[in-house]
Each structure stands twice: as C-alpha cells, then as structure tokens.
Coordinates of N, CA and C in Angstrom, one line a residue:
M1 N 18.9 9.3 12.2 CA 19.1 8.9 10.8 C 18.9 9.9 9.9
P2 N 19.9 9.9 9.0 CA 20.0 10.6 8.0 C 18.5 10.8 7.0
S3 N 18.8 11.9 6.3 CA 17.6 11.8 5.1 C 17.6 10.8 4.0
G4 N 16.7 10.3 3.4 CA 16.6 9.1 2.6 C 15.7 9.3 1.4
S5 N 16.0 8.8 0.3 CA 15.2 8.5 -0.8 C 14.8 7.0 -1.2
Y6 N 13.6 6.8 -1.7 CA 13.3 5.4 -2.0 C 12.6 5.6 -3.3
E7 N 12.8 4.5 -3.9 CA 12.0 4.4 -5.4 C 11.1 3.2 -5.2
L8 N 9.8 3.1 -5.8 CA 8.9 2.3 -5.6 C 8.2 2.1 -6.7
K9 N 8.4 0.9 -7.4 CA 7.6 0.6 -8.8 C 6.6 -0.4 -8.3
F10 N 5.2 0.0 -8.2 CA 4.1 -0.9 -7.9 C 3.9 -1.7 -8.9
D11 N 3.6 -3.0 -8.8 CA 3.3 -3.9 -9.8 C 1.7 -4.4 -9.5
G12 N 1.1 -4.8 -10.3 CA -0.3 -5.3 -9.6 C -1.2 -4.9 -10.8
Y13 N -2.4 -5.3 -10.8 CA -3.4 -5.6 -9.5 C -3.8 -7.0 -9.7
W14 N -3.9 -7.4 -8.3 CA -4.4 -8.9 -8.0 C -6.0 -8.5 -7.4
R15 N -6.7 -9.3 -7.8 CA -8.3 -9.2 -7.0 C -8.2 -10.4 -6.1
T16 N -9.2 -10.3 -5.1 CA -9.2 -11.1 -4.2 C -9.2 -12.7 -4.7
P17 N -9.8 -12.8 -5.8 CA -10.0 -14.3 -6.2 C -8.4 -14.8 -6.6
N18 N -7.7 -13.7 -6.8 CA -6.2 -14.2 -7.4 C -5.2 -13.9 -6.6
I19 N -5.6 -14.0 -5.2 CA -4.6 -13.5 -4.3 C -3.2 -14.3 -4.2
S20 N -3.4 -15.8 -4.7 CA -2.3 -16.6 -4.7 C -1.3 -16.2 -5.9
A21 N -1.7 -15.1 -6.7 CA -0.7 -14.8 -7.6 C 0.2 -13.7 -7.3
I22 N 0.0 -13.1 -6.1 CA 0.8 -12.0 -5.4 C 2.1 -12.7 -5.2
P23 N 3.4 -11.8 -5.6 CA 4.6 -12.4 -5.5 C 4.7 -12.7 -3.6
G24 N 5.6 -13.7 -3.5 CA 6.1 -13.7 -2.0 C 7.3 -13.1 -1.7
K25 N 7.5 -12.0 -2.0 CA 8.5 -11.3 -1.8 C 8.5 -9.9 -0.7
P26 N 9.5 -9.5 -0.3 CA 9.6 -8.5 0.5 C 8.9 -7.0 -0.1
G27 N 8.2 -6.4 0.5 CA 7.5 -5.2 -0.1 C 6.7 -4.4 0.4
I28 N 6.4 -3.4 0.1 CA 5.0 -2.5 0.6 C 4.2 -3.0 -0.6
Y29 N 2.9 -3.0 0.1 CA 1.6 -3.4 -0.5 C 0.5 -2.4 -0.3
C30 N -0.4 -2.0 -1.2 CA -1.7 -1.3 -1.2 C -2.9 -2.3 -1.5
V31 N -3.9 -1.9 -0.5 CA -5.3 -2.3 -0.8 C -6.1 -1.5 -1.1
Y32 N -6.9 -2.0 -2.3 CA -7.9 -1.1 -2.7 C -9.3 -1.5 -2.8
A33 N -10.4 -0.6 -3.0 CA -11.6 -0.9 -3.3 C -11.8 -0.7 -4.7
C34 N -12.1 -1.9 -5.4 CA -12.1 -1.6 -7.2 C -13.3 -2.7 -7.5
T35 N -13.5 -2.3 -8.9 CA -14.7 -3.5 -9.7 C -13.5 -3.8 -10.7
H36 N -14.3 -5.0 -11.2 CA -13.5 -5.5 -12.3 C -14.4 -6.2 -13.4
N37 N -14.2 -5.5 -14.4 CA -14.9 -5.8 -15.9 C -14.3 -7.1 -16.5
A38 N -15.0 -8.1 -16.8 CA -14.5 -9.2 -17.0 C -14.4 -9.0 -18.5
Q39 N -15.2 -8.6 -19.3 CA -15.2 -8.4 -20.6 C -14.2 -7.8 -21.1
E40 N -14.0 -6.6 -20.5 CA -12.9 -5.8 -21.1 C -11.5 -6.2 -20.3
K41 N -11.8 -7.0 -19.3 CA -10.3 -7.4 -18.4 C -9.9 -6.2 -17.9
K42 N -10.5 -5.5 -17.1 CA -10.1 -4.3 -16.5 C -10.6 -4.2 -15.2
V43 N -9.4 -3.4 -14.4 CA -9.7 -3.1 -13.2 C -10.0 -1.8 -12.9
S44 N -11.0 -1.3 -12.4 CA -11.1 0.3 -11.8 C -10.9 0.5 -10.3
I45 N -10.2 1.4 -10.0 CA -9.7 1.3 -8.5 C -11.0 2.7 -8.2
R46 N -11.3 2.5 -6.9 CA -12.2 3.5 -6.3 C -11.7 4.1 -5.5
K47 N -11.0 3.4 -4.6 CA -10.4 4.0 -3.1 C -9.0 3.3 -2.5
L48 N -8.1 4.0 -2.2 CA -7.0 3.3 -1.5 C -7.4 3.1 0.1
L49 N -7.4 2.0 0.5 CA -8.2 1.6 1.7 C -6.8 1.2 3.0
Y50 N -5.6 1.0 2.6 CA -4.6 0.4 3.6 C -3.4 0.4 2.7
I51 N -1.9 0.7 3.6 CA -0.9 0.4 2.9 C -0.1 -0.3 4.1
G52 N 0.6 -1.4 3.8 CA 1.6 -2.2 4.8 C 2.7 -2.7 4.0
E53 N 3.5 -3.3 4.7 CA 5.0 -4.0 4.7 C 5.1 -5.5 4.9
S54 N 5.8 -6.1 4.4 CA 5.7 -7.3 4.8 C 7.2 -8.0 4.3
E55 N 7.8 -9.1 4.7 CA 8.7 -9.6 4.4 C 8.3 -10.8 3.0
N56 N 7.3 -11.0 3.3 CA 6.4 -11.7 2.3 C 5.0 -11.4 2.0
V57 N 4.9 -10.7 0.7 CA 3.5 -9.7 1.0 C 2.5 -10.6 0.5
K58 N 2.7 -11.9 -0.2 CA 1.6 -12.9 -0.5 C 1.2 -13.4 0.9
D59 N 2.3 -13.9 1.6 CA 1.6 -14.6 2.8 C 1.0 -13.6 3.8
R60 N 1.6 -12.2 4.0 CA 0.8 -11.3 4.7 C -0.5 -10.8 4.2
V61 N -0.7 -10.9 3.2 CA -2.1 -10.1 2.7 C -3.1 -11.5 2.7
S62 N -2.4 -12.8 2.2 CA -3.7 -14.1 2.4 C -4.0 -14.2 3.7
G63 N -3.5 -13.9 4.8 CA -4.0 -14.0 6.3 C -3.9 -12.8 6.9
H64 N -4.0 -11.6 6.6 CA -4.2 -10.3 7.3 C -5.6 -10.5 8.2
E65 N -5.3 -9.9 9.3 CA -6.3 -9.6 10.4 C -7.3 -8.7 10.3
L66 N -6.8 -7.7 9.3 CA -7.7 -6.6 9.1 C -8.4 -6.8 7.8
K67 N -8.3 -8.0 7.0 CA -9.1 -8.3 6.0 C -10.7 -8.1 6.2
E68 N -11.5 -8.4 7.3 CA -12.8 -8.0 7.6 C -13.1 -6.6 7.4
K69 N -11.9 -5.8 8.2 CA -12.1 -4.2 8.1 C -12.2 -3.7 6.6
W70 N -11.2 -4.2 5.7 CA -11.3 -3.7 4.4 C -12.4 -4.0 3.9
E71 N -13.0 -5.2 3.8 CA -14.1 -5.5 3.2 C -15.4 -4.7 3.4
R72 N -15.5 -4.2 4.9 CA -16.3 -3.4 5.2 C -16.7 -1.9 4.5
Q73 N -15.6 -2.0 3.9 CA -15.3 -0.5 3.4 C -15.5 -0.6 1.7
L74 N -16.1 -1.8 1.2 CA -16.7 -2.3 -0.2 C -17.9 -1.4 -0.1
S75 N -18.3 -1.3 -1.6 CA -19.7 -1.0 -2.1 C -20.1 -2.3 -2.9
K76 N -21.1 -2.1 -3.1 CA -21.9 -3.3 -3.6 C -21.1 -3.4 -5.0
G77 N -20.9 -4.8 -5.5 CA -20.2 -4.9 -6.8 C -18.5 -5.0 -6.7
E78 N -18.0 -4.4 -5.6 CA -16.6 -4.0 -5.5 C -15.9 -5.4 -4.7
V79 N -14.7 -5.4 -5.1 CA -13.8 -6.6 -4.4 C -12.4 -5.9 -3.8
L80 N -11.6 -6.4 -3.2 CA -10.3 -5.9 -2.9 C -9.5 -6.3 -3.8
C81 N -8.7 -5.3 -4.3 CA -7.6 -5.2 -5.1 C -6.0 -5.0 -4.3
F82 N -5.1 -5.7 -4.6 CA -3.9 -5.5 -4.1 C -2.7 -5.0 -5.1
N83 N -1.9 -4.3 -4.8 CA -0.6 -4.1 -5.7 C 0.6 -4.0 -4.7
M84 N 1.8 -4.0 -5.3 CA 3.0 -4.0 -4.3 C 4.4 -3.8 -5.1
A85 N 5.0 -3.1 -4.3 CA 6.5 -2.8 -4.6 C 7.9 -3.3 -4.0
E86 N 8.6 -4.3 -4.6 CA 9.6 -4.9 -4.0 C 10.4 -4.0 -3.4
I87 N 10.6 -4.2 -2.3 CA 11.8 -3.3 -1.5 C 12.2 -4.1 -0.2
A88 N 13.9 -4.1 -0.2 CA 14.3 -4.8 0.9 C 15.4 -3.9 1.4
P89 N 16.2 -3.8 2.5 CA 16.2 -4.7 3.5 C 14.7 -3.9 4.4
E90 N 14.5 -4.6 5.5 CA 13.5 -4.4 6.5 C 13.6 -2.8 6.7
S91 N 14.7 -2.3 7.3 CA 14.7 -0.8 7.5 C 14.0 0.2 6.7
A92 N 14.5 -0.3 5.3 CA 14.2 0.6 4.1 C 12.8 0.4 3.9
R93 N 12.2 -0.9 4.1 CA 10.8 -1.1 3.9 C 10.1 -0.2 4.9
Q94 N 10.2 -0.5 6.2 CA 9.4 0.1 7.2 C 9.7 1.7 7.0
R95 N 10.5 2.4 6.8 CA 10.5 3.6 6.7 C 9.8 4.3 5.5
A96 N 10.1 3.4 4.2 CA 9.2 4.0 2.9 C 7.7 3.7 3.3
E97 N 7.5 2.7 3.9 CA 5.8 2.6 4.2 C 5.3 3.5 5.3
A98 N 6.1 3.9 5.8 CA 5.8 5.1 7.0 C 5.5 6.2 6.2
A99 N 6.3 6.4 5.4 CA 6.1 7.9 4.4 C 5.0 7.8 3.8
V100 N 4.7 6.6 3.0 CA 3.5 6.6 2.3 C 2.2 6.5 2.9
I101 N 2.2 6.0 4.1 CA 1.1 6.0 4.9 C 0.8 7.5 5.1
Y102 N 1.7 8.1 6.0 CA 1.7 9.6 6.5 C 1.4 10.6 5.3
H103 N 1.7 10.3 4.3 CA 1.5 11.2 3.1 C 0.1 11.1 2.4
H104 N -0.3 9.8 2.5 CA -1.8 9.3 1.9 C -2.9 9.2 2.7
K105 N -2.4 8.9 4.1 CA -3.6 8.5 5.1 C -4.8 7.8 4.7
P106 N -4.5 6.5 4.4 CA -5.4 5.7 4.1 C -6.5 5.4 5.2
P107 N -7.6 5.0 5.1 CA -8.6 5.0 6.0 C -8.5 3.9 7.1
C108 N -8.0 2.8 6.6 CA -7.6 1.5 7.3 C -6.2 1.5 8.3
N109 N -5.5 2.7 8.0 CA -4.0 2.5 8.7 C -4.6 3.5 10.2
E110 N -3.7 3.0 10.9 CA -3.9 3.8 12.2 C -2.3 4.2 12.3
E111 N -1.2 3.3 12.5 CA -0.1 3.8 12.5 C 0.6 4.5 11.6
Y112 N 1.1 5.7 11.7 CA 1.9 6.5 10.9 C 0.9 7.5 10.1
R113 N -0.2 7.5 10.5 CA -1.2 8.4 9.9 C -1.0 9.9 10.3
D114 N -0.8 9.9 11.7 CA -0.8 11.3 12.2 C 0.5 11.9 12.6
S115 N 1.6 10.9 12.2 CA 3.1 11.3 12.8 C 3.8 10.5 12.0
F116 N 4.9 11.2 11.9 CA 6.2 10.4 10.9 C 7.4 10.5 11.8
P117 N 8.0 9.2 12.1 CA 9.2 9.2 13.1 C 10.7 9.2 12.7
Y118 N 10.7 9.6 11.2 CA 11.9 9.5 10.6 C 12.5 10.8 10.2
D119 N 13.7 11.2 9.9 CA 14.2 12.4 9.1 C 13.6 12.5 7.8
R120 N 13.9 13.5 7.3 CA 13.4 13.8 5.9 C 13.6 12.6 4.8
T121 N 12.4 12.3 4.2 CA 12.2 11.2 3.4 C 11.7 11.7 2.4
T122 N 12.2 11.0 0.9 CA 11.7 11.5 -0.3 C 11.2 10.2 -1.0
I123 N 10.1 9.9 -1.6 CA 9.7 8.8 -2.2 C 9.0 9.0 -3.7
T124 N 9.7 8.2 -4.5 CA 9.2 8.4 -6.2 C 8.6 7.1 -6.1
I125 N 7.3 7.2 -7.2 CA 6.7 6.3 -7.0 C 6.3 5.9 -8.5
S126 N 6.4 4.8 -9.0 CA 6.0 4.4 -10.5 C 5.4 3.4 -10.8
G127 N 4.9 2.8 -12.0 CA 4.2 1.7 -12.2 C 2.6 1.9 -12.0
E128 N 1.9 0.7 -11.4 CA 0.6 0.8 -11.1 C 0.4 1.3 -9.8
K129 N 0.0 2.6 -9.9 CA -0.1 3.5 -8.4 C -1.1 4.4 -8.5
A130 N -2.3 3.8 -8.6 CA -3.7 4.2 -8.2 C -3.7 4.8 -7.0
E131 N -4.0 6.2 -7.1 CA -4.5 6.8 -5.8 C -2.9 7.4 -4.9
L132 N -1.9 6.9 -5.6 CA -0.5 7.4 -4.9 C 0.0 8.5 -5.6
K133 N 0.5 9.3 -5.0 CA 1.1 10.7 -5.8 C 2.8 9.9 -6.2
S134 N 3.4 10.8 -7.4 CA 4.4 10.1 -7.9 C 5.7 10.5 -7.2
N135 N 5.8 11.7 -6.7 CA 6.8 12.1 -5.9 C 6.3 13.1 -4.5
F136 N 7.2 12.8 -3.6 CA 6.6 13.4 -2.1 C 7.6 13.6 -1.4
T137 N 8.0 14.3 -0.2 CA 8.8 14.5 0.7 C 8.0 14.5 1.8
V138 N 8.5 13.7 2.9 CA 7.9 14.1 4.4 C 9.1 14.4 5.1
E139 N 8.5 15.2 6.3 CA 9.6 15.6 7.4 C 9.1 14.8 8.6
R140 N 10.2 14.6 9.5 CA 9.8 14.0 10.8 C 8.7 15.1 11.6
T141 N 7.7 14.5 12.4 CA 6.8 15.3 13.1 C 7.5 15.2 14.6
K142 N 7.0 16.0 15.3 CA 7.5 16.1 17.0 C 6.5 15.3 17.9

C-alpha cells in the first residue's frame, strides 16, 4: 500500500449526558476525561483515554464495551467527553485511526499502540483537537 495523507477535522465535545447528540456518521472518535463548568458552559479536557473508528460513531460510542474501563480512568468530578472527525471509506478510516493511536498511545487502546502495519502515513488534524498533535507522519513498524 503506498504512502497516504489524511485530513481530520474534529468536532465536539459531547459529554456523557449528551451522547445522543453525537452524529451517526462514519468517523474516528476520541474519548477524554473532562470537567464541565455549567456556568461558563465550558469543557476542560484533562486526558485522552481512547481512540476508535466506526461506520456510525453515535451507535458505537453509545454501546461501547470499554465504557466501564474509560470510567475507571476518571477522577472525582470528571465525566467522559467525546469528539469525532468524519472520514470514509472504511479503509481510510482504519488507516487514519491506526496512525493516530500509534502516534498518541492512549492508555485504553491496545491495538496499534506498539505497531503500525501501514506504509508512511501523514495526518493533519484541525478543529476541536485537545491532546492531539496537528501534523505528524508515522512509518510502518517491523
């Protein structure tokens, strides 16, 4: 597979109580530990916990089997927050997801944390991208 470049524009943030507002579109999503200041209507991101991909991010996040693992990472007063970047087709989504995981190494991910099975891949990230580097390139590992 030749080198590839992907642009990801992350939208969000959606907190656990507002999970139904996440778009039901294909994309890559991030899970964060965050706090919410209701008076200021501001979310403060503390830590990136997990990165995933799905054909329907809303459905995937709503019923994710790792939700309890994510919640165990929360400190008192924190909730889960999510954002997403729309991307299709599936092959592009999986490759971009692998690159973002490999580069950032979130604590709740296992696959792609220590290896990257694709050729050189460049990622450009914009939008609501707390804890994510704007531009990076990863290389296939052996």
